[in-house]
Amino acid sequence: MCGVCGIWSPAEAARRDAAEAARLMFFSLYALQHRGQESAGIAATDGQDLRVVRRMGLVGQVFSEPDLNVLGGRAAMGHTRYSTTGSSKIQNAQPFVVRDDSLGELAIGHNGNCINAREIRDDLVSRGVRFVTTSDTEVVAQAIANAPGASWDERIVHALPGLAGAWSLVMLTPRALYAVRDPLGVRPLCLGRKGGAWLVASETCALDTIGAEFIREVAPGEVMRIDDRGPVPLADLAAADRRGLCVFEHVYLASASSRLGGVSVYATRERMGEILAREHPAEADAVIPVPDSAIPAAVGYARESGIPFHEGLIKNRYIGRTFIQPSDELRRHSVALKYNALRDVLEGKRVVVVDDSIVRGNTSGPIVELLRRNGAREVHMRICSPPIRHSCYFGVDMARRSELIASKLSVEEIRRHVGADSLGYLSLEGMIRASGGGPDEFCAACFTGEYLVPVRLELEKGVLEARAAERTEPSATGKA
Ligand code: SF4
């Protein structure tokens, strides 16, 4: 999971609006920080060359005022990274820049996971291409740079059909900005406008933050070039029979303030809570969320059940999201440091605690224990997604299948493991219905095992173990 964004201001508009592209990208990346907290980068241009700043850390730590002044530009692209393929180090930070002797530079930012990166890389290496990172994004960049064609347009259109998996890409050259979504549209990407400038971003919240107007989604399979003429379609690679937006974006990944496919994420999560209350009612005195992502679902559960909503856990907002911390050690510590319980709310009460998902099962137990320690008489855990039983190969670090608690234990066994008085998961049908579409519009493979792109399951051994080995910290447990 990562966040990408881009802006192109025609020369006239840039003069009139006097807004520096890099500064707007900085604030857009701030709004996309929840999609990745390891590194961030911006590439900017005035039409001659590309200037790039990328470092490890949060957006607010990565860019200084002098950086933004140097970047400037009338066009820019930005990236905030959480690693899925490729380890967490500066070499893998994005934007990644490739250079062609005749065409010049191209900067690329990638959200997703190219599942055939290894084969493409082997082929390119056999043709003499040298790689400097372990990330699939460099593979995509080199596949484009080494494709036939007399322009970046031609090379992009030639290379993209060879990629499999999930890829929302934003690319920048001194002459144009490109926005691309894979044929199923697994990762989101939207188009916006601010004054005379055109913008693209992973989520609408990045447009809202800088006062840009949402125009439309970049369609699944759409290859779009943006320059002084505005957006121009270059190719349509859409899958003929279905779409595949990651339903976990609605459950957890996306900001509650964003809209996905025209649907409010906040409203979707409220609906998930309402359906969950119908599917798994409880006799209780209070409904509390595990903040922040489960707040709207708890609001929905409370409304549907008639049980009062309370805040019972207060999140330390300066601890990062546990799920997207790249190592187990960080994840374990952040769970312990993350929440304070409100004894005044919990004392003597039967509590329904609503969370978005249970992945490895390591945080739910401590949460139940924390609630009991602070006076909760009963703890009924409700989860607004189905059990996660399969790994994700499309850009979300779900861990190996063997680490997913629901791949090994039944719901009753999980209940005992986390120490709750009862445990109820939202049904697959309920989750899809709440997300505002039909089953052929979403990827739900981590719940069903039905991958929309054929996944060679030996990748689990190869890619995931390689990823674990590359990390400076060992991999294993994580969120919920
Ligand atoms: Fe999203 Fe799960 Fe599909 Fe991965 S497998 S893209 S997390 S729905």
Short mmCIF file of C-alpha atoms and ligand atoms in Angstrom, two decimals:
data_model
loop_
_atom_site.label_atom_id
_atom_site.label_comp_id
_atom_site.label_asym_id
_atom_site.label_seq_id
_atom_site.Cartn_x
_atom_site.Cartn_y
_atom_site.Cartn_z
CA MET A 1 0.00 0.00 0.00
CA CYS A 2 1.31 3.42 -0.98
CA GLY A 3 -0.04 6.84 -1.89
CA VAL A 4 0.61 8.53 -5.23
CA CYS A 5 -0.26 11.97 -6.54
CA GLY A 6 0.60 14.26 -9.43
CA ILE A 7 -0.09 17.77 -10.74
CA TRP A 8 0.30 19.40 -14.13
CA SER A 9 -0.13 23.16 -14.51
CA PRO A 10 -0.10 24.55 -18.05
CA ALA A 11 2.47 27.35 -18.28
CA GLU A 12 -0.23 30.02 -18.43
CA ALA A 13 -2.08 28.65 -15.40
CA ALA A 14 1.15 28.28 -13.43
CA ARG A 15 1.92 31.96 -14.01
CA ARG A 16 -1.62 33.02 -13.13
CA ASP A 17 -2.13 30.81 -10.05
CA ALA A 18 1.45 31.23 -8.81
CA ALA A 19 1.14 27.91 -6.99
CA GLU A 20 4.24 25.80 -6.82
CA ALA A 21 3.56 22.23 -7.84
CA ALA A 22 5.93 20.68 -5.28
CA ARG A 23 4.28 22.56 -2.42
CA LEU A 24 0.84 21.30 -3.49
CA MET A 25 2.26 17.76 -3.71
CA PHE A 26 3.63 18.14 -0.20
CA PHE A 27 0.15 18.83 1.19
CA SER A 28 -1.41 16.09 -0.96
CA LEU A 29 1.12 13.61 0.42
CA TYR A 30 0.26 14.75 3.93
CA ALA A 31 -3.34 13.74 3.23
CA LEU A 32 -2.14 10.35 1.92
CA GLN A 33 0.18 9.66 4.85
CA HIS A 34 -2.10 6.87 6.10
CA ARG A 35 -1.19 4.87 2.95
CA GLY A 36 2.48 4.61 3.84
CA GLN A 37 4.79 5.88 6.51
CA GLU A 38 8.22 4.56 5.59
CA SER A 39 9.44 7.08 3.04
CA ALA A 40 8.22 9.91 0.85
CA GLY A 41 9.42 11.66 -2.27
CA ILE A 42 8.56 14.37 -4.77
CA ALA A 43 9.80 14.87 -8.34
CA ALA A 44 9.17 18.28 -9.91
CA THR A 45 9.85 19.96 -13.25
CA ASP A 46 9.67 23.29 -15.01
CA GLY A 47 9.85 21.59 -18.40
CA GLN A 48 13.62 21.14 -18.62
CA ASP A 49 14.71 18.44 -16.21
CA LEU A 50 13.46 16.62 -13.11
CA ARG A 51 14.39 17.59 -9.57
CA VAL A 52 13.84 14.86 -6.97
CA VAL A 53 13.83 14.77 -3.16
CA ARG A 54 13.12 11.47 -1.41
CA ARG A 55 13.99 10.32 2.07
CA MET A 56 12.97 7.85 4.76
CA GLY A 57 10.34 9.06 7.24
CA LEU A 58 6.98 10.77 7.47
CA VAL A 59 6.05 13.46 4.96
CA GLY A 60 6.48 16.22 7.52
CA GLN A 61 9.98 14.97 8.35
CA VAL A 62 11.13 14.32 4.78
CA PHE A 63 10.73 17.76 3.20
CA SER A 64 12.18 20.98 4.53
CA GLU A 65 11.27 24.47 3.37
CA PRO A 66 14.50 24.71 1.32
CA ASP A 67 13.64 21.36 -0.34
CA LEU A 68 10.27 22.70 -1.47
CA ASN A 69 11.87 25.91 -2.73
CA VAL A 70 14.41 23.93 -4.76
CA LEU A 71 11.76 21.55 -6.13
CA GLY A 72 9.29 24.31 -7.08
CA GLY A 73 8.07 23.54 -10.58
CA ARG A 74 4.82 23.80 -12.46
CA ALA A 75 4.41 20.02 -12.56
CA ALA A 76 5.22 17.46 -9.90
CA MET A 77 4.46 14.00 -8.63
CA GLY A 78 4.70 12.55 -5.13
CA HIS A 79 4.80 9.20 -3.42
CA THR A 80 4.48 7.97 0.15
CA ARG A 81 5.63 4.43 0.61
CA TYR A 82 4.80 1.29 2.49
CA SER A 83 6.87 -1.60 1.15
CA THR A 84 5.26 -4.77 -0.19
CA THR A 85 7.91 -5.94 -2.65
CA GLY A 86 11.34 -4.54 -1.89
CA SER A 87 12.76 -3.77 1.49
CA SER A 88 12.32 -0.67 3.61
CA LYS A 89 15.38 1.38 2.74
CA ILE A 90 16.21 4.59 0.95
CA GLN A 91 17.20 2.92 -2.34
CA ASN A 92 13.61 1.66 -2.67
CA ALA A 93 12.03 5.02 -1.81
CA GLN A 94 10.07 6.59 -4.65
CA PRO A 95 9.72 8.35 -7.07
CA PHE A 96 12.12 6.09 -8.94
CA VAL A 97 13.80 7.78 -11.90
CA VAL A 98 14.95 6.08 -15.13
CA ARG A 99 16.89 7.84 -17.84
CA ASP A 100 16.93 7.16 -21.56
CA ASP A 101 19.64 8.71 -23.76
CA SER A 102 17.17 9.93 -26.35
CA LEU A 103 14.02 10.56 -24.28
CA GLY A 104 15.49 11.91 -21.05
CA GLU A 105 14.13 11.20 -17.58
CA LEU A 106 10.96 9.57 -16.34
CA ALA A 107 9.97 9.51 -12.66
CA ILE A 108 7.56 6.84 -11.50
CA GLY A 109 5.49 6.27 -8.35
CA HIS A 110 3.64 2.99 -7.86
CA ASN A 111 0.80 1.85 -5.62
CA GLY A 112 0.20 -1.88 -5.85
CA ASN A 113 2.24 -4.97 -6.53
CA CYS A 114 3.40 -6.28 -9.89
CA ILE A 115 3.14 -10.04 -9.37
CA ASN A 116 5.18 -11.03 -12.43
CA ALA A 117 8.02 -8.63 -11.59
CA ARG A 118 10.47 -11.47 -11.12
CA GLU A 119 9.97 -12.87 -14.64
CA ILE A 120 10.15 -9.40 -16.20
CA ARG A 121 13.27 -8.63 -14.23
CA ASP A 122 14.96 -11.92 -15.26
CA ASP A 123 14.15 -11.16 -18.90
CA LEU A 124 15.53 -7.62 -18.64
CA VAL A 125 18.68 -8.80 -16.85
CA SER A 126 19.26 -11.36 -19.63
CA ARG A 127 19.12 -8.41 -22.05
CA GLY A 128 21.79 -6.54 -20.11
CA VAL A 129 19.64 -4.22 -17.97
CA ARG A 130 21.15 -3.54 -14.56
CA PHE A 131 19.02 -3.03 -11.43
CA VAL A 132 19.92 -0.96 -8.41
CA THR A 133 16.97 -1.78 -6.10
CA THR A 134 14.87 -4.77 -5.05
CA SER A 135 11.52 -3.10 -5.72
CA ASP A 136 8.99 -4.09 -8.36
CA THR A 137 8.66 -0.40 -9.20
CA GLU A 138 12.14 -0.37 -10.72
CA VAL A 139 11.09 -3.42 -12.77
CA VAL A 140 8.08 -1.48 -14.09
CA ALA A 141 10.26 1.56 -14.80
CA GLN A 142 12.90 -0.50 -16.64
CA ALA A 143 10.22 -2.42 -18.56
CA ILE A 144 8.95 0.94 -19.83
CA ALA A 145 12.42 2.38 -20.48
CA ASN A 146 13.45 -0.71 -22.47
CA ALA A 147 10.21 -1.12 -24.45
CA PRO A 148 10.16 -0.32 -28.17
CA GLY A 149 8.99 3.17 -29.13
CA ALA A 150 10.20 6.60 -30.14
CA SER A 151 8.45 8.40 -27.26
CA TRP A 152 7.56 7.77 -23.62
CA ASP A 153 3.92 7.52 -24.75
CA GLU A 154 4.74 4.62 -27.07
CA ARG A 155 6.95 2.83 -24.58
CA ILE A 156 4.40 3.11 -21.77
CA VAL A 157 1.60 1.77 -23.96
CA HIS A 158 3.85 -1.05 -25.17
CA ALA A 159 5.11 -2.12 -21.73
CA LEU A 160 1.99 -1.95 -19.55
CA PRO A 161 0.06 -4.93 -21.00
CA GLY A 162 2.98 -7.16 -19.94
CA LEU A 163 2.46 -6.33 -16.24
CA ALA A 164 0.27 -8.53 -14.05
CA GLY A 165 -1.21 -7.62 -10.69
CA ALA A 166 -2.10 -4.26 -9.22
CA TRP A 167 -0.62 -0.99 -10.35
CA SER A 168 -1.87 2.51 -10.01
CA LEU A 169 1.00 4.51 -11.47
CA VAL A 170 1.80 8.20 -11.65
CA MET A 171 4.72 9.13 -13.92
CA LEU A 172 6.32 12.45 -14.73
CA THR A 173 8.64 13.67 -17.49
CA PRO A 174 9.51 17.30 -18.24
CA ARG A 175 6.86 17.14 -20.97
CA ALA A 176 3.91 15.28 -19.43
CA LEU A 177 2.28 13.66 -16.42
CA TYR A 178 0.88 10.11 -16.81
CA ALA A 179 -1.79 8.39 -14.72
CA VAL A 180 -2.45 4.67 -15.13
CA ARG A 181 -4.62 2.03 -13.45
CA ASP A 182 -4.31 -1.72 -13.93
CA PRO A 183 -7.04 -3.50 -15.96
CA LEU A 184 -9.08 -4.39 -12.85
CA GLY A 185 -8.56 -1.11 -11.02
CA VAL A 186 -7.38 -2.85 -7.83
CA ARG A 187 -5.88 0.31 -6.33
CA PRO A 188 -7.78 3.60 -6.49
CA LEU A 189 -6.75 6.67 -8.49
CA CYS A 190 -8.77 9.80 -9.20
CA LEU A 191 -8.56 12.92 -11.37
CA GLY A 192 -9.10 16.45 -10.09
CA ARG A 193 -8.78 20.08 -11.04
CA LYS A 194 -7.55 23.19 -9.23
CA GLY A 195 -7.68 26.42 -11.17
CA GLY A 196 -6.02 25.63 -14.46
CA ALA A 197 -4.06 22.67 -13.06
CA TRP A 198 -4.90 18.97 -13.39
CA LEU A 199 -4.28 16.60 -10.51
CA VAL A 200 -4.28 12.86 -9.92
CA ALA A 201 -4.24 11.19 -6.51
CA SER A 202 -4.76 7.83 -4.85
CA GLU A 203 -7.70 9.19 -2.88
CA THR A 204 -10.08 12.11 -3.04
CA CYS A 205 -8.93 13.28 0.42
CA ALA A 206 -5.67 14.45 -1.24
CA LEU A 207 -7.68 16.63 -3.63
CA ASP A 208 -9.84 18.03 -0.84
CA THR A 209 -6.80 18.98 1.22
CA ILE A 210 -5.48 21.35 -1.41
CA GLY A 211 -8.89 22.68 -2.45
CA ALA A 212 -9.05 20.79 -5.74
CA GLU A 213 -12.28 19.68 -7.33
CA PHE A 214 -12.91 15.96 -7.91
CA ILE A 215 -13.53 15.35 -11.60
CA ARG A 216 -13.74 11.55 -11.92
CA GLU A 217 -12.03 8.26 -11.18
CA VAL A 218 -9.22 7.21 -13.47
CA ALA A 219 -10.99 4.19 -14.98
CA PRO A 220 -9.61 0.66 -14.56
CA GLY A 221 -7.20 0.03 -17.45
CA GLU A 222 -7.04 3.71 -18.39
CA VAL A 223 -3.69 5.06 -19.56
CA MET A 224 -3.88 8.85 -19.40
CA ARG A 225 -1.39 11.52 -20.49
CA ILE A 226 -1.79 15.02 -19.06
CA ASP A 227 0.00 18.01 -20.54
CA ASP A 228 -0.90 21.61 -21.45
CA ARG A 229 -3.84 20.27 -23.52
CA GLY A 230 -5.32 18.55 -20.44
CA PRO A 231 -5.95 14.80 -20.01
CA VAL A 232 -5.63 12.73 -23.19
CA PRO A 233 -6.38 8.97 -23.28
CA LEU A 234 -3.50 6.89 -24.63
CA ALA A 235 -4.89 3.37 -24.23
CA ASP A 236 -7.68 1.34 -22.64
CA LEU A 237 -6.45 -1.88 -21.04
CA ALA A 238 -9.63 -2.56 -19.00
CA ALA A 239 -10.62 -6.15 -18.32
CA ALA A 240 -13.64 -7.01 -20.46
CA ASP A 241 -15.78 -8.79 -17.91
CA ARG A 242 -15.21 -7.34 -14.47
CA ARG A 243 -13.59 -4.83 -12.13
CA GLY A 244 -11.62 -5.55 -9.00
CA LEU A 245 -11.28 -2.63 -6.60
CA CYS A 246 -9.71 -3.93 -3.39
CA VAL A 247 -12.64 -4.18 -0.97
CA PHE A 248 -10.17 -3.81 1.91
CA GLU A 249 -9.78 -0.17 0.82
CA HIS A 250 -13.36 0.30 2.03
CA VAL A 251 -12.80 -1.74 5.19
CA TYR A 252 -9.55 -0.24 6.41
CA LEU A 253 -7.01 1.17 3.97
CA ALA A 254 -8.62 4.32 2.60
CA SER A 255 -9.27 7.46 4.60
CA ALA A 256 -12.85 7.64 5.93
CA SER A 257 -12.98 11.11 4.37
CA SER A 258 -12.40 9.76 0.84
CA ARG A 259 -14.86 8.60 -1.79
CA LEU A 260 -14.13 5.40 -3.70
CA GLY A 261 -16.01 4.74 -6.92
CA GLY A 262 -18.33 7.62 -6.02
CA VAL A 263 -19.13 6.06 -2.63
CA SER A 264 -18.26 7.66 0.71
CA VAL A 265 -15.87 5.44 2.68
CA TYR A 266 -17.31 6.77 5.94
CA ALA A 267 -20.87 5.89 4.86
CA THR A 268 -19.70 2.45 3.69
CA ARG A 269 -18.18 1.74 7.09
CA GLU A 270 -21.35 2.89 8.84
CA ARG A 271 -23.35 0.50 6.65
CA MET A 272 -20.92 -2.30 7.51
CA GLY A 273 -21.62 -1.64 11.20
CA GLU A 274 -25.38 -1.64 10.63
CA ILE A 275 -25.30 -4.94 8.78
CA LEU A 276 -22.95 -6.38 11.39
CA ALA A 277 -25.46 -5.45 14.10
CA ARG A 278 -28.20 -7.34 12.22
CA GLU A 279 -25.99 -10.36 11.55
CA HIS A 280 -24.44 -10.51 15.05
CA PRO A 281 -26.59 -8.77 17.66
CA ALA A 282 -25.40 -8.57 21.27
CA GLU A 283 -26.93 -7.87 24.67
CA ALA A 284 -24.78 -4.97 25.81
CA ASP A 285 -24.68 -1.54 27.46
CA ALA A 286 -22.18 0.25 25.22
CA VAL A 287 -20.76 0.07 21.70
CA ILE A 288 -17.16 1.27 21.44
CA PRO A 289 -14.85 1.41 18.41
CA VAL A 290 -11.22 0.46 18.13
CA PRO A 291 -10.13 3.89 16.86
CA ASP A 292 -9.74 5.26 14.28
CA SER A 293 -10.75 3.10 11.33
CA ALA A 294 -13.61 1.30 13.15
CA ILE A 295 -15.31 4.48 14.44
CA PRO A 296 -17.89 4.76 11.62
CA ALA A 297 -18.70 1.02 11.83
CA ALA A 298 -19.27 1.34 15.58
CA VAL A 299 -21.54 4.34 14.92
CA GLY A 300 -23.51 2.18 12.48
CA TYR A 301 -23.64 -0.77 14.90
CA ALA A 302 -24.89 1.47 17.70
CA ARG A 303 -27.53 3.12 15.52
CA GLU A 304 -28.87 -0.19 14.24
CA SER A 305 -28.80 -1.98 17.61
CA GLY A 306 -30.02 0.92 19.74
CA ILE A 307 -27.08 0.40 22.14
CA PRO A 308 -25.41 3.72 23.09
CA PHE A 309 -22.16 4.62 21.32
CA HIS A 310 -19.23 5.60 23.54
CA GLU A 311 -15.56 6.16 23.13
CA GLY A 312 -13.91 3.60 25.39
CA LEU A 313 -10.43 3.60 23.92
CA ILE A 314 -8.41 6.72 23.25
CA LYS A 315 -5.74 6.41 20.63
CA ASN A 316 -2.37 8.01 20.95
CA ARG A 317 -2.37 9.77 17.60
CA TYR A 318 1.37 10.06 17.49
CA ILE A 319 1.85 6.29 17.22
CA GLY A 320 1.64 5.10 13.59
CA ARG A 321 -0.98 2.69 12.24
CA THR A 322 0.01 -0.76 13.51
CA PHE A 323 -0.86 -2.58 10.31
CA ILE A 324 1.45 -0.54 8.14
CA GLN A 325 4.45 -0.58 10.41
CA PRO A 326 6.92 -2.60 8.37
CA SER A 327 8.36 -4.84 11.07
CA ASP A 328 6.96 -7.08 13.78
CA GLU A 329 8.99 -5.52 16.50
CA LEU A 330 7.60 -2.04 15.69
CA ARG A 331 4.09 -3.50 15.42
CA ARG A 332 4.27 -5.20 18.81
CA HIS A 333 5.44 -2.06 20.58
CA SER A 334 2.94 0.19 18.85
CA VAL A 335 0.06 -2.04 20.00
CA ALA A 336 1.11 -1.70 23.62
CA LEU A 337 1.58 2.06 23.34
CA LYS A 338 -1.38 2.83 21.17
CA TYR A 339 -4.51 2.89 23.34
CA ASN A 340 -5.65 4.19 26.73
CA ALA A 341 -8.94 2.87 28.08
CA LEU A 342 -11.63 5.03 29.74
CA ARG A 343 -12.53 3.36 33.03
CA ASP A 344 -15.45 5.77 33.60
CA VAL A 345 -17.07 4.50 30.41
CA LEU A 346 -16.24 0.81 30.83
CA GLU A 347 -16.75 0.14 34.57
CA GLY A 348 -19.35 -2.59 35.09
CA LYS A 349 -20.55 -2.48 31.47
CA ARG A 350 -21.21 -5.17 28.88
CA VAL A 351 -19.27 -3.79 25.93
CA VAL A 352 -19.48 -4.40 22.18
CA VAL A 353 -16.07 -3.51 20.76
CA VAL A 354 -16.04 -3.00 16.98
CA ASP A 355 -12.86 -3.44 14.94
CA ASP A 356 -12.28 -3.44 11.17
CA SER A 357 -10.44 -6.75 10.81
CA ILE A 358 -8.37 -9.43 12.51
CA VAL A 359 -5.21 -10.27 10.60
CA ARG A 360 -2.67 -12.13 12.72
CA GLY A 361 -4.69 -12.04 15.95
CA ASN A 362 -2.03 -10.36 18.06
CA THR A 363 -3.74 -7.08 18.92
CA SER A 364 -7.31 -8.24 19.60
CA GLY A 365 -6.33 -10.16 22.74
CA PRO A 366 -4.50 -7.21 24.34
CA ILE A 367 -7.47 -4.94 23.51
CA VAL A 368 -9.93 -7.32 25.19
CA GLU A 369 -7.60 -7.58 28.18
CA LEU A 370 -7.27 -3.78 28.37
CA LEU A 371 -11.06 -3.38 28.39
CA ARG A 372 -11.50 -5.98 31.13
CA ARG A 373 -8.68 -4.48 33.18
CA ASN A 374 -10.53 -1.18 33.06
CA GLY A 375 -13.80 -2.60 34.35
CA ALA A 376 -15.67 -4.06 31.35
CA ARG A 377 -17.91 -6.87 32.65
CA GLU A 378 -18.34 -8.55 29.25
CA VAL A 379 -16.52 -7.95 25.96
CA HIS A 380 -18.29 -8.84 22.71
CA MET A 381 -15.99 -8.39 19.73
CA ARG A 382 -17.53 -7.52 16.36
CA ILE A 383 -15.46 -7.35 13.18
CA CYS A 384 -16.68 -5.44 10.12
CA SER A 385 -15.08 -7.78 7.58
CA PRO A 386 -15.04 -11.58 7.16
CA PRO A 387 -12.17 -13.76 8.43
CA ILE A 388 -8.96 -13.10 6.46
CA ARG A 389 -7.71 -16.54 5.41
CA HIS A 390 -5.51 -15.81 2.39
CA SER A 391 -2.49 -13.65 1.62
CA CYS A 392 -2.72 -10.55 -0.53
CA TYR A 393 -0.47 -10.39 -3.60
CA PHE A 394 -1.79 -7.04 -4.78
CA GLY A 395 -0.10 -4.50 -2.61
CA VAL A 396 -1.28 -5.07 0.98
CA ASP A 397 1.07 -6.69 3.44
CA MET A 398 -1.28 -9.35 4.85
CA ALA A 399 1.64 -11.60 5.79
CA ARG A 400 2.06 -15.22 4.84
CA ARG A 401 -1.01 -17.37 4.90
CA SER A 402 0.40 -19.38 7.79
CA GLU A 403 0.51 -16.18 9.88
CA LEU A 404 -3.16 -15.34 9.36
CA ILE A 405 -5.06 -16.50 12.41
CA ALA A 406 -8.25 -17.34 10.49
CA SER A 407 -6.33 -19.66 8.17
CA LYS A 408 -5.56 -21.87 11.18
CA LEU A 409 -8.38 -21.39 13.70
CA SER A 410 -12.19 -21.48 13.58
CA VAL A 411 -14.17 -18.43 14.72
CA GLU A 412 -14.81 -20.12 18.08
CA GLU A 413 -11.11 -20.88 18.47
CA ILE A 414 -10.25 -17.26 17.64
CA ARG A 415 -12.78 -16.09 20.22
CA ARG A 416 -11.06 -18.19 22.86
CA HIS A 417 -7.64 -17.00 21.65
CA VAL A 418 -8.54 -13.31 22.05
CA GLY A 419 -10.51 -13.91 25.27
CA ALA A 420 -13.79 -12.29 24.17
CA ASP A 421 -17.22 -13.37 25.47
CA SER A 422 -18.46 -13.54 21.89
CA LEU A 423 -17.05 -12.87 18.44
CA GLY A 424 -18.91 -12.08 15.23
CA TYR A 425 -17.57 -11.32 11.75
CA LEU A 426 -19.42 -9.44 9.00
CA SER A 427 -20.41 -11.78 6.15
CA LEU A 428 -18.80 -11.52 2.71
CA GLU A 429 -22.19 -10.61 1.23
CA GLY A 430 -22.70 -7.95 3.90
CA MET A 431 -19.28 -6.41 3.26
CA ILE A 432 -19.79 -6.29 -0.52
CA ARG A 433 -23.33 -4.91 -0.16
CA ALA A 434 -22.15 -2.20 2.23
CA SER A 435 -19.39 -1.24 -0.23
CA GLY A 436 -21.99 -0.27 -2.79
CA GLY A 437 -21.43 -2.71 -5.62
CA GLY A 438 -21.79 -6.29 -6.77
CA PRO A 439 -19.37 -9.17 -6.24
CA ASP A 440 -17.91 -8.75 -9.74
CA GLU A 441 -16.76 -5.21 -8.92
CA PHE A 442 -14.37 -6.00 -6.08
CA CYS A 443 -11.34 -8.08 -5.24
CA ALA A 444 -12.04 -9.99 -2.04
CA ALA A 445 -9.36 -12.65 -2.49
CA CYS A 446 -7.92 -12.41 1.02
CA PHE A 447 -11.36 -13.45 2.30
CA THR A 448 -12.29 -15.98 -0.41
CA GLY A 449 -9.01 -17.23 -1.91
CA GLU A 450 -10.43 -16.45 -5.37
CA TYR A 451 -7.67 -14.39 -6.97
CA LEU A 452 -8.75 -12.30 -9.95
CA VAL A 453 -5.34 -12.63 -11.58
CA PRO A 454 -3.87 -16.14 -11.62
CA VAL A 455 -1.41 -16.21 -8.75
CA ARG A 456 1.26 -18.85 -8.73
CA LEU A 457 1.06 -19.82 -5.10
CA GLU A 458 4.73 -20.66 -4.97
CA LEU A 459 5.11 -16.88 -5.02
CA GLU A 460 4.07 -17.03 -1.38
CA LYS A 461 7.26 -18.86 -0.58
CA GLY A 462 9.42 -16.86 -2.96
CA VAL A 463 8.19 -13.29 -2.78
CA LEU A 464 7.07 -13.18 0.83
CA GLU A 465 10.11 -14.94 2.21
CA ALA A 466 12.41 -12.79 0.09
CA ARG A 467 10.59 -9.76 1.45
CA ALA A 468 11.01 -10.96 5.02
CA ALA A 469 14.69 -11.70 4.49
CA GLU A 470 15.32 -8.30 2.94
CA ARG A 471 13.93 -6.44 5.89
CA THR A 472 16.25 -5.18 8.50
CA GLU A 473 13.81 -6.50 11.12
CA PRO A 474 12.26 -10.01 11.08
CA SER A 475 8.68 -10.34 9.81
CA ALA A 476 5.81 -12.08 11.51
CA THR A 477 3.00 -10.57 13.55
CA GLY A 478 1.12 -7.35 13.03
CA LYS A 479 -2.23 -5.71 13.21
CA ALA A 480 -5.23 -7.19 15.02
FE1 SF4 B 1 -7.48 -6.11 -1.25
FE2 SF4 B 1 -7.60 -8.51 -0.10
FE3 SF4 B 1 -7.72 -8.27 -2.79
FE4 SF4 B 1 -5.43 -7.75 -1.45
S1 SF4 B 1 -6.48 -9.74 -1.64
S2 SF4 B 1 -6.33 -6.54 -3.13
S3 SF4 B 1 -6.22 -6.81 0.44
S4 SF4 B 1 -9.22 -7.52 -1.25
#
